[in-house]
CSV table of C-alpha atoms in Angstrom, one decimal:
chain,number,residue,atom,x,y,z
Z,1,MET,CA,-22.9,-29.4,-36.8
Z,2,PHE,CA,-20.6,-26.5,-37.5
Z,3,HIS,CA,-21.4,-24.9,-34.1
Z,4,PHE,CA,-20.9,-28.3,-32.4
Z,5,ILE,CA,-17.4,-28.6,-33.9
Z,6,LEU,CA,-16.5,-25.1,-32.7
Z,7,LEU,CA,-17.7,-26.0,-29.2
Z,8,LEU,CA,-15.5,-29.1,-29.1
Z,9,ILE,CA,-12.5,-27.1,-30.3
Z,10,GLY,CA,-13.1,-24.4,-27.7
Z,11,LEU,CA,-13.4,-26.9,-24.9
Z,12,GLY,CA,-10.2,-28.6,-26.0
Z,13,LEU,CA,-8.2,-25.4,-25.9
Z,14,ALA,CA,-9.6,-24.6,-22.4
Z,15,HIS,CA,-8.7,-28.0,-21.1
Z,16,ALA,CA,-5.2,-27.8,-22.5
Z,17,ALA,CA,-4.5,-24.8,-20.3
Z,18,THR,CA,-5.7,-26.5,-17.1
Z,19,THR,CA,-5.3,-29.6,-15.1
Z,20,THR,CA,-9.0,-30.0,-14.4
Z,21,GLN,CA,-11.9,-30.5,-16.7
Z,22,PRO,CA,-13.8,-27.2,-17.1
Z,23,ASP,CA,-17.1,-26.9,-15.3
Z,24,HIS,CA,-19.9,-26.6,-17.9
Z,25,ARG,CA,-22.8,-25.7,-15.6
Z,26,THR,CA,-23.0,-22.0,-16.6
Z,27,PRO,CA,-23.9,-20.6,-20.0
Z,28,ARG,CA,-20.5,-18.9,-20.2
Z,29,ALA,CA,-18.8,-22.3,-20.3
Z,30,GLN,CA,-19.8,-22.6,-23.9
Z,31,THR,CA,-17.0,-20.2,-24.8
Z,32,ARG,CA,-14.9,-20.0,-21.6
Z,33,ALA,CA,-14.0,-22.5,-19.0
Z,34,SER,CA,-15.4,-21.5,-15.6
Z,35,THR,CA,-12.7,-23.1,-13.4
Z,36,CYS,CA,-9.0,-23.4,-14.4
Z,37,THR,CA,-6.1,-24.8,-12.4
Z,38,PRO,CA,-2.8,-24.1,-14.1
Z,39,LEU,CA,-0.1,-26.8,-14.0
Z,40,ALA,CA,2.9,-25.9,-11.8
Z,41,GLY,CA,6.3,-26.6,-13.2
Z,42,GLY,CA,7.4,-27.9,-9.8
Z,43,ASN,CA,10.7,-26.1,-9.3
Z,44,GLY,CA,12.2,-22.6,-9.4
Z,45,SER,CA,13.9,-23.1,-12.7
Z,46,ILE,CA,10.5,-23.2,-14.5
Z,47,ASP,CA,8.6,-20.0,-14.9
Z,48,ASP,CA,4.9,-20.6,-14.1
Z,49,VAL,CA,3.7,-17.2,-15.3
Z,50,PRO,CA,2.8,-18.5,-18.9
Z,51,ALA,CA,0.7,-21.3,-17.5
Z,52,ILE,CA,-1.1,-19.0,-15.1
Z,53,GLN,CA,-1.8,-16.4,-17.8
Z,54,SER,CA,-3.0,-19.1,-20.1
Z,55,ALA,CA,-5.5,-20.1,-17.3
Z,56,ILE,CA,-6.6,-16.5,-17.1
Z,57,ALA,CA,-7.2,-16.5,-20.8
Z,58,SER,CA,-9.3,-19.6,-20.6
Z,59,CYS,CA,-11.2,-18.5,-17.5
Z,60,ALA,CA,-11.4,-14.8,-18.1
Z,61,SER,CA,-14.7,-14.5,-16.3
Z,62,GLY,CA,-14.4,-17.7,-14.3
Z,63,THR,CA,-12.1,-18.9,-11.4
Z,64,ILE,CA,-8.4,-19.5,-11.6
Z,65,VAL,CA,-7.3,-21.7,-8.7
Z,66,ILE,CA,-3.8,-21.8,-7.1
Z,67,PRO,CA,-4.2,-24.9,-5.0
Z,68,THR,CA,-3.2,-25.5,-1.4
Z,69,GLY,CA,0.3,-26.9,-0.9
Z,70,THR,CA,1.6,-25.9,-4.3
Z,71,THR,CA,4.2,-23.3,-5.1
Z,72,TYR,CA,4.1,-21.4,-8.4
Z,73,TYR,CA,7.3,-19.6,-9.4
Z,74,ILE,CA,7.0,-16.1,-10.8
Z,75,ASN,CA,10.2,-15.7,-12.8
Z,76,SER,CA,8.8,-13.0,-15.1
Z,77,ALA,CA,6.5,-10.0,-14.9
Z,78,PHE,CA,2.9,-11.1,-14.3
Z,79,SER,CA,-0.1,-9.3,-15.9
Z,80,PHE,CA,-3.7,-9.8,-15.2
Z,81,ALA,CA,-4.6,-8.8,-18.7
Z,82,GLY,CA,-7.5,-10.8,-20.0
Z,83,CYS,CA,-9.2,-11.0,-16.6
Z,84,SER,CA,-12.8,-9.8,-17.0
Z,85,GLY,CA,-14.6,-10.2,-13.7
Z,86,CYS,CA,-12.4,-13.2,-12.9
Z,87,ALA,CA,-11.9,-14.8,-9.5
Z,88,PHE,CA,-8.2,-15.5,-8.7
Z,89,GLN,CA,-8.2,-17.9,-5.8
Z,90,ILE,CA,-4.9,-18.4,-4.1
Z,91,GLU,CA,-4.6,-21.2,-1.5
Z,92,GLY,CA,-1.0,-22.1,-2.3
Z,93,THR,CA,2.0,-19.8,-2.9
Z,94,LEU,CA,3.1,-17.5,-5.7
Z,95,LYS,CA,6.9,-17.1,-5.1
Z,96,VAL,CA,8.8,-14.4,-7.0
Z,97,ALA,CA,12.2,-15.1,-8.4
Z,98,SER,CA,15.1,-13.4,-6.5
Z,99,ASP,CA,16.8,-12.4,-9.8
Z,100,THR,CA,17.8,-8.8,-9.2
Z,101,ASP,CA,19.2,-8.4,-12.7
Z,102,TYR,CA,15.8,-9.3,-14.2
Z,103,TRP,CA,13.7,-7.2,-11.8
Z,104,GLY,CA,15.9,-4.1,-11.8
Z,105,GLY,CA,14.2,-1.1,-13.3
Z,106,ARG,CA,10.8,-2.9,-13.8
Z,107,GLN,CA,7.8,-1.1,-12.5
Z,108,ALA,CA,5.9,-4.0,-11.1
Z,109,ILE,CA,5.9,-7.7,-10.5
Z,110,PHE,CA,2.2,-8.2,-10.5
Z,111,LEU,CA,0.4,-5.7,-12.8
Z,112,MET,CA,-3.3,-5.0,-12.9
Z,113,SER,CA,-3.8,-2.4,-15.7
Z,114,GLY,CA,-7.2,-1.5,-17.3
Z,115,ILE,CA,-9.1,-4.3,-15.4
Z,116,ASN,CA,-12.8,-4.0,-14.7
Z,117,GLY,CA,-13.7,-6.5,-12.1
Z,118,ALA,CA,-11.4,-8.9,-10.3
Z,119,ASN,CA,-11.5,-10.8,-7.0
Z,120,ILE,CA,-8.1,-11.9,-5.7
Z,121,PHE,CA,-8.7,-14.0,-2.6
Z,122,SER,CA,-8.1,-17.0,-0.4
Z,123,LEU,CA,-11.0,-19.0,1.2
Z,124,THR,CA,-8.8,-20.6,3.8
Z,125,GLY,CA,-6.3,-17.8,4.5
Z,126,SER,CA,-3.4,-20.0,3.4
Z,127,GLY,CA,-2.7,-18.0,0.2
Z,128,VAL,CA,0.7,-16.3,0.0
Z,129,ILE,CA,2.3,-13.9,-2.4
Z,130,ASP,CA,6.0,-14.0,-1.6
Z,131,GLY,CA,8.0,-11.2,-3.0
Z,132,ASN,CA,11.3,-13.0,-2.0
Z,133,GLY,CA,13.0,-9.6,-1.6
Z,134,GLN,CA,16.1,-10.5,0.4
Z,135,ASN,CA,18.4,-10.1,-2.5
Z,136,ALA,CA,16.9,-6.7,-3.3
Z,137,TYR,CA,17.4,-5.6,0.3
Z,138,ASP,CA,21.0,-6.6,0.3
Z,139,LEU,CA,21.7,-5.1,-3.2
Z,140,PHE,CA,20.0,-1.8,-2.3
Z,141,ALA,CA,22.1,-1.5,0.8
Z,142,THR,CA,25.3,-1.3,-1.3
Z,143,ASP,CA,23.7,0.4,-4.4
Z,144,SER,CA,21.0,2.9,-3.6
Z,145,THR,CA,20.5,3.5,-7.4
Z,146,TYR,CA,19.1,0.1,-7.9
Z,147,LYS,CA,15.5,0.4,-9.0
Z,148,ARG,CA,13.2,-2.2,-7.4
Z,149,PRO,CA,9.7,-3.1,-8.6
Z,150,THR,CA,6.4,-2.7,-6.7
Z,151,LEU,CA,5.1,-6.1,-5.7
Z,152,PHE,CA,1.4,-5.5,-6.7
Z,153,TYR,CA,0.6,-2.5,-8.9
Z,154,ILE,CA,-3.0,-1.4,-9.8
Z,155,THR,CA,-3.5,1.3,-12.4
Z,156,ASN,CA,-6.5,2.4,-14.5
Z,157,SER,CA,-8.6,-0.3,-13.0
Z,158,LYS,CA,-11.9,-0.6,-11.1
Z,159,ASN,CA,-14.0,-2.9,-9.0
Z,160,VAL,CA,-11.1,-4.9,-7.7
Z,161,VAL,CA,-11.3,-6.9,-4.4
Z,162,ILE,CA,-8.3,-8.4,-2.7
Z,163,GLN,CA,-9.0,-10.3,0.4
Z,164,ASN,CA,-7.8,-12.8,3.0
Z,165,LEU,CA,-4.3,-13.0,1.7
Z,166,ARG,CA,-0.7,-12.8,3.0
Z,167,PHE,CA,2.0,-10.8,1.2
Z,168,LYS,CA,5.6,-11.1,2.4
Z,169,ASN,CA,9.0,-9.6,1.6
Z,170,ALA,CA,8.2,-7.2,-1.2
Z,171,PRO,CA,11.4,-5.9,-2.7
Z,172,ASN,CA,10.0,-2.4,-2.6
Z,173,VAL,CA,6.5,-1.1,-2.1
Z,174,PHE,CA,3.9,-3.8,-1.4
Z,175,HIS,CA,0.8,-2.2,-3.0
Z,176,SER,CA,0.3,0.8,-5.3
Z,177,VAL,CA,-3.0,2.1,-6.5
Z,178,THR,CA,-3.0,4.9,-9.1
Z,179,GLY,CA,-3.9,5.8,-12.7
Z,180,GLY,CA,-7.5,6.8,-11.9
Z,181,SER,CA,-8.4,3.5,-10.4
Z,182,THR,CA,-11.7,3.3,-8.5
Z,183,ASN,CA,-13.5,1.0,-6.1
Z,184,ILE,CA,-10.4,-1.0,-5.0
Z,185,ASP,CA,-11.1,-2.9,-1.8
Z,186,TYR,CA,-8.6,-4.7,0.5
Z,187,THR,CA,-9.9,-6.8,3.4
Z,188,ASP,CA,-8.2,-9.1,5.8
Z,189,ILE,CA,-4.7,-8.5,4.5
Z,190,THR,CA,-1.3,-9.3,6.2
Z,191,LEU,CA,1.9,-7.7,4.9
Z,192,SER,CA,5.3,-8.6,6.3
Z,193,ALA,CA,8.8,-7.5,5.2
Z,194,VAL,CA,11.5,-8.9,7.4
Z,195,SER,CA,15.1,-9.1,6.4
Z,196,LYS,CA,17.3,-12.1,7.3
Z,197,SER,CA,20.4,-9.9,7.2
Z,198,SER,CA,21.5,-6.7,8.8
Z,199,ASN,CA,20.2,-4.8,5.7
Z,200,ALA,CA,16.7,-3.4,6.4
Z,201,PRO,CA,13.8,-4.0,4.0
Z,202,LYS,CA,13.8,-0.3,3.0
Z,203,ASN,CA,11.0,1.5,1.2
Z,204,THR,CA,8.6,-1.4,1.8
Z,205,ASP,CA,5.5,0.9,2.1
Z,206,GLY,CA,2.4,-1.2,2.8
Z,207,TRP,CA,0.2,0.9,0.5
Z,208,ASP,CA,0.9,3.9,-1.7
Z,209,ILE,CA,-2.5,5.3,-2.7
Z,210,GLY,CA,-2.2,7.8,-5.5
Z,211,THR,CA,-4.5,9.1,-8.2
Z,212,SER,CA,-7.7,7.1,-7.3
Z,213,THR,CA,-11.1,7.2,-5.8
Z,214,TYR,CA,-12.8,4.9,-3.2
Z,215,VAL,CA,-9.9,2.8,-2.1
Z,216,THR,CA,-10.7,0.9,1.2
Z,217,ILE,CA,-8.5,-1.1,3.5
Z,218,THR,CA,-10.2,-3.0,6.2
Z,219,ARG,CA,-8.6,-5.3,8.8
Z,220,ALA,CA,-5.0,-5.3,7.9
Z,221,LYS,CA,-1.7,-6.0,9.8
Z,222,VAL,CA,1.5,-4.6,8.4
Z,223,THR,CA,5.1,-5.2,9.5
Z,224,ASN,CA,7.6,-3.2,7.4
Z,225,ASP,CA,10.3,-0.5,7.3
Z,226,ASP,CA,8.6,2.5,5.8
Z,227,ASP,CA,5.1,4.1,5.6
Z,228,CYS,CA,2.4,1.7,6.7
Z,229,VAL,CA,-0.1,3.5,4.4
Z,230,ALA,CA,0.8,6.6,2.4
Z,231,PHE,CA,-1.8,8.8,0.8
Z,232,LYS,CA,-0.1,10.2,-2.3
Z,233,SER,CA,-1.0,13.0,-4.7
Z,234,GLY,CA,-4.4,12.5,-6.4
Z,235,CYS,CA,-5.8,10.3,-3.6
Z,236,ASN,CA,-9.5,11.0,-3.1
Z,237,TYR,CA,-12.0,9.1,-0.9
Z,238,ALA,CA,-9.8,6.6,0.8
Z,239,THR,CA,-10.8,4.8,4.0
Z,240,VAL,CA,-8.6,2.7,6.3
Z,241,THR,CA,-10.3,0.9,9.2
Z,242,ASP,CA,-9.0,-1.5,11.8
Z,243,ILE,CA,-5.3,-1.6,10.9
Z,244,THR,CA,-2.2,-2.6,13.0
Z,245,CYS,CA,1.2,-1.3,11.9
Z,246,VAL,CA,4.4,-2.5,13.4
Z,247,GLY,CA,7.8,-0.9,13.0
Z,248,SER,CA,6.7,1.5,10.3
Z,249,HIS,CA,7.0,5.2,9.6
Z,250,GLY,CA,3.3,5.5,10.4
Z,251,ILE,CA,0.2,6.3,8.4
Z,252,SER,CA,1.1,9.4,6.3
Z,253,VAL,CA,-0.3,11.9,4.0
Z,254,GLY,CA,2.5,12.5,1.5
Z,255,SER,CA,5.1,13.3,0.9
Z,256,LEU,CA,3.6,16.1,-1.1
Z,257,GLY,CA,4.8,19.2,-3.0
Z,258,LYS,CA,8.2,17.9,-4.1
Z,259,THR,CA,8.0,19.4,-7.6
Z,260,ASN,CA,4.3,19.8,-8.4
Z,261,THR,CA,1.0,21.0,-6.9
Z,262,ASP,CA,-0.2,17.9,-5.1
Z,263,THR,CA,-3.6,17.2,-3.7
Z,264,VAL,CA,-5.0,14.7,-1.2
Z,265,GLN,CA,-8.6,14.9,0.0
Z,266,ASN,CA,-11.4,13.0,1.7
Z,267,VAL,CA,-9.4,10.5,3.7
Z,268,LEU,CA,-10.6,8.6,6.9
Z,269,VAL,CA,-8.3,6.6,9.1
Z,270,SER,CA,-10.0,4.9,12.0
Z,271,ASP,CA,-9.2,2.3,14.6
Z,272,ALA,CA,-5.5,2.0,14.0
Z,273,THR,CA,-2.9,0.4,16.4
Z,274,MET,CA,0.5,1.8,15.8
Z,275,ILE,CA,3.5,-0.1,17.4
Z,276,ASN,CA,7.2,0.9,17.4
Z,277,SER,CA,6.7,3.5,14.6
Z,278,THR,CA,8.6,6.7,14.0
Z,279,LYS,CA,5.2,8.4,14.2
Z,280,ALA,CA,1.7,7.0,14.5
Z,281,ALA,CA,0.2,9.4,11.9
Z,282,GLY,CA,1.0,12.6,10.2
Z,283,ILE,CA,1.6,14.7,7.1
Z,284,LYS,CA,4.8,15.2,5.1
Z,285,LEU,CA,5.2,18.4,3.1
Z,286,TYR,CA,8.1,19.8,1.1
Z,287,PRO,CA,8.9,23.5,1.5
Z,288,GLY,CA,8.4,26.1,-1.2
Z,289,GLY,CA,11.0,27.9,-3.3
Z,290,PRO,CA,12.5,27.2,-6.7
Z,291,ASN,CA,13.2,23.5,-5.9
Z,292,HIS,CA,9.7,22.5,-5.0
Z,293,GLY,CA,6.0,22.8,-5.6
Z,294,THR,CA,3.1,23.0,-3.2
Z,295,ALA,CA,0.1,21.0,-1.9
Z,296,ALA,CA,-3.5,21.2,-0.9
Z,297,VAL,CA,-4.8,18.7,1.7
Z,298,SER,CA,-8.5,18.8,2.7
Z,299,ASN,CA,-11.0,16.7,4.7
Z,300,VAL,CA,-8.6,14.2,6.3
Z,301,THR,CA,-9.4,12.6,9.7
Z,302,PHE,CA,-7.3,10.3,11.9
Z,303,GLN,CA,-9.4,8.9,14.7
Z,304,ASN,CA,-9.2,6.3,17.4
Z,305,VAL,CA,-5.5,5.7,17.1
Z,306,VAL,CA,-3.7,3.6,19.8
Z,307,VAL,CA,0.0,4.5,20.2
Z,308,GLN,CA,2.4,1.9,21.5
Z,309,ASN,CA,6.1,3.0,21.7
Z,310,CYS,CA,5.9,5.3,18.7
Z,311,ASP,CA,8.4,8.3,18.7
Z,312,TYR,CA,5.6,10.7,17.9
Z,313,ALA,CA,1.8,10.2,18.2
Z,314,PHE,CA,1.2,12.9,15.5
Z,315,GLN,CA,3.5,14.9,13.3
Z,316,VAL,CA,3.1,17.7,10.7
Z,317,GLN,CA,6.3,18.2,8.7
Z,318,SER,CA,6.5,21.3,6.4
Z,319,CYS,CA,10.3,21.2,5.9
Z,320,TYR,CA,10.5,17.6,4.5
Z,321,GLY,CA,13.6,16.8,2.6
Z,322,GLU,CA,15.4,20.1,3.2
Z,323,THR,CA,17.5,21.9,5.8
Z,324,ALA,CA,16.0,24.3,8.3
Z,325,SER,CA,17.9,27.2,6.7
Z,326,TYR,CA,16.3,26.4,3.3
Z,327,CYS,CA,12.9,26.3,4.8
Z,328,THR,CA,13.4,29.6,6.6
Z,329,SER,CA,14.1,31.2,3.2
Z,330,TYR,CA,11.4,29.2,1.3
Z,331,PRO,CA,8.7,28.1,3.7
Z,332,SER,CA,5.9,25.8,2.6
Z,333,THR,CA,2.9,27.3,0.9
Z,334,ALA,CA,0.7,24.2,1.4
Z,335,GLN,CA,-2.9,24.7,2.2
Z,336,LEU,CA,-4.3,22.4,4.9
Z,337,SER,CA,-8.1,22.5,5.6
Z,338,GLY,CA,-10.5,20.2,7.4
Z,339,LEU,CA,-7.8,18.1,9.1
Z,340,ILE,CA,-8.8,16.3,12.3
Z,341,ALA,CA,-6.7,14.2,14.8
Z,342,LYS,CA,-8.9,12.9,17.6
Z,343,GLY,CA,-9.1,10.0,20.0
Z,344,PHE,CA,-5.3,9.2,20.2
Z,345,SER,CA,-4.4,7.2,23.2
Z,346,GLY,CA,-1.5,5.2,24.6
Z,347,THR,CA,2.2,5.9,25.2
Z,348,THR,CA,5.0,7.2,23.1
Z,349,SER,CA,8.6,6.0,23.2
Z,350,SER,CA,11.3,7.9,25.2
Z,351,LYS,CA,13.0,9.2,22.1
Z,352,TYR,CA,11.5,12.7,22.2
Z,353,ALA,CA,9.9,12.5,25.7
Z,354,PRO,CA,8.0,14.3,27.0
Z,355,THR,CA,7.0,15.5,23.5
Z,356,VAL,CA,4.2,13.4,22.0
Z,357,ALA,CA,3.5,15.5,18.9
Z,358,ASN,CA,5.5,17.8,16.6
Z,359,ILE,CA,3.3,20.1,14.6
Z,360,ASN,CA,5.2,22.3,12.2
Z,361,CYS,CA,2.5,23.9,10.0
Z,362,PRO,CA,3.2,25.6,6.7
Z,363,ALA,CA,4.6,29.0,7.5
Z,364,ALA,CA,3.5,30.6,4.2
Z,365,GLY,CA,0.4,28.5,3.8
Z,366,SER,CA,-2.6,27.6,6.0
Z,367,CYS,CA,-3.1,25.1,8.7
Z,368,GLY,CA,-6.8,24.1,9.3
Z,369,LEU,CA,-6.0,21.4,11.9
Z,370,THR,CA,-8.0,20.6,15.0
Z,371,MET,CA,-7.1,18.0,17.7
Z,372,ALA,CA,-9.4,16.5,20.3
Z,373,SER,CA,-9.5,13.8,22.9
Z,374,MET,CA,-5.7,13.4,22.8
Z,375,SER,CA,-4.8,11.3,25.8
Z,376,VAL,CA,-1.4,10.0,24.6
Z,377,LYS,CA,1.3,10.2,27.3
Z,378,PRO,CA,5.1,10.0,27.3
Z,379,PRO,CA,6.7,7.2,29.4
Z,380,SER,CA,6.8,9.5,32.3
Z,381,GLY,CA,5.6,13.0,33.1
Z,382,SER,CA,3.1,15.2,31.2
Z,383,ALA,CA,2.7,15.3,27.5
Z,384,THR,CA,4.1,18.2,25.5
Z,385,TYR,CA,3.0,19.4,22.1
Z,386,LEU,CA,5.5,21.3,20.0
Z,387,CYS,CA,3.9,23.7,17.6
Z,388,ALA,CA,4.7,26.3,14.9
Z,389,THR,CA,2.3,28.4,12.9
Z,390,THR,CA,-0.7,26.4,14.4
Z,391,PRO,CA,-4.2,27.9,14.7
Z,392,ASP,CA,-5.5,29.2,18.0
Z,393,THR,CA,-8.3,26.6,17.7
Z,394,LEU,CA,-5.9,23.7,17.5
Z,395,GLY,CA,-7.4,22.1,20.6
Z,396,VAL,CA,-4.2,21.3,22.6
Z,397,THR,CA,-1.8,23.4,24.7
Z,398,CYS,CA,1.2,24.2,22.6
Z,399,LYS,CA,4.8,24.8,23.3
Z,400,SER,CA,7.0,26.5,20.7
Z,401,GLY,CA,9.8,24.6,19.1
Z,402,ALA,CA,8.3,22.5,16.4
Z,403,SER,CA,10.6,21.5,13.5
Z,404,GLY,CA,10.9,19.2,10.6
């Protein structure tokens, strides 16, 4: 009888956090509801975060459903704490409050910290996470000290799948993976940051992949105003396949070596279509000297990249963030090894024509870079590759004059 009473109490608590009767078909349902649908407040003045987090607590290993046609308002920081192998199914919309006073200085809007096992997904493809970043774009245009949060921040987590979702108008970076996270998988993802004013949606990187292992991005489309994907210090074993980037700063390793010894290794980017980007792909390295650190980049491959109206198809910058005179005095000491750029095709913009690549390797470091099957062309004439401190085995015909 005692156990029966406890069971009734447990089921009553689970039901109180949801609008649907918990499913009792699995053994786990004796202590946890297997499906929970939080009750939406119905308007932007009501913060729906407490209701959603209550549903996560009730369905920690079950499914939390955000139903089609329903908007939930995210007026406070959202944590996935309590999720233990949970499925978070989004068919409706999670809309972030535009309150710049509240969000200023916060690290993240959606935080996944210390989670082992989570599936964030939409079955229909209708699920949206709306960062509602317009107010942040406008404020940052007049106050560059304003600190904006990352939309979705994963740290110290593993075995996370995010799939078939749309993310829009992040106030800052869309996705960050760091803190030793491992086995993080993004599939069928659309990211779009579009300003309604003349103020650009700055710093809206699609992904910043930092200290982590085995991060994969498969079938993604990104429209933004900064790096499409950035491989940051500590990134190891990252794979990006079948991605389209529009209006970005390209797919980048870095920036690295600003103040520390930064490392990036074992990265594969394959089958990328780059449209209207400042560069399709490349590496950003700070110079040396008393103001900066250094970097080691190894085993990075960019392959099968289609270039459509990008200013450069490929770029190596070893004077990032400093003047040419500073870099002459304090050249980069970065060590680059096992870098491959191959199978680039398409046409660059007219901005630097006929130059299609600017390869400024570290003058006081090493540049283990090879290029092959590079058929990218300028809008007219023959392609030119500007080079500095490049190896004899580079694989393309160089012309002096690389910078940046």
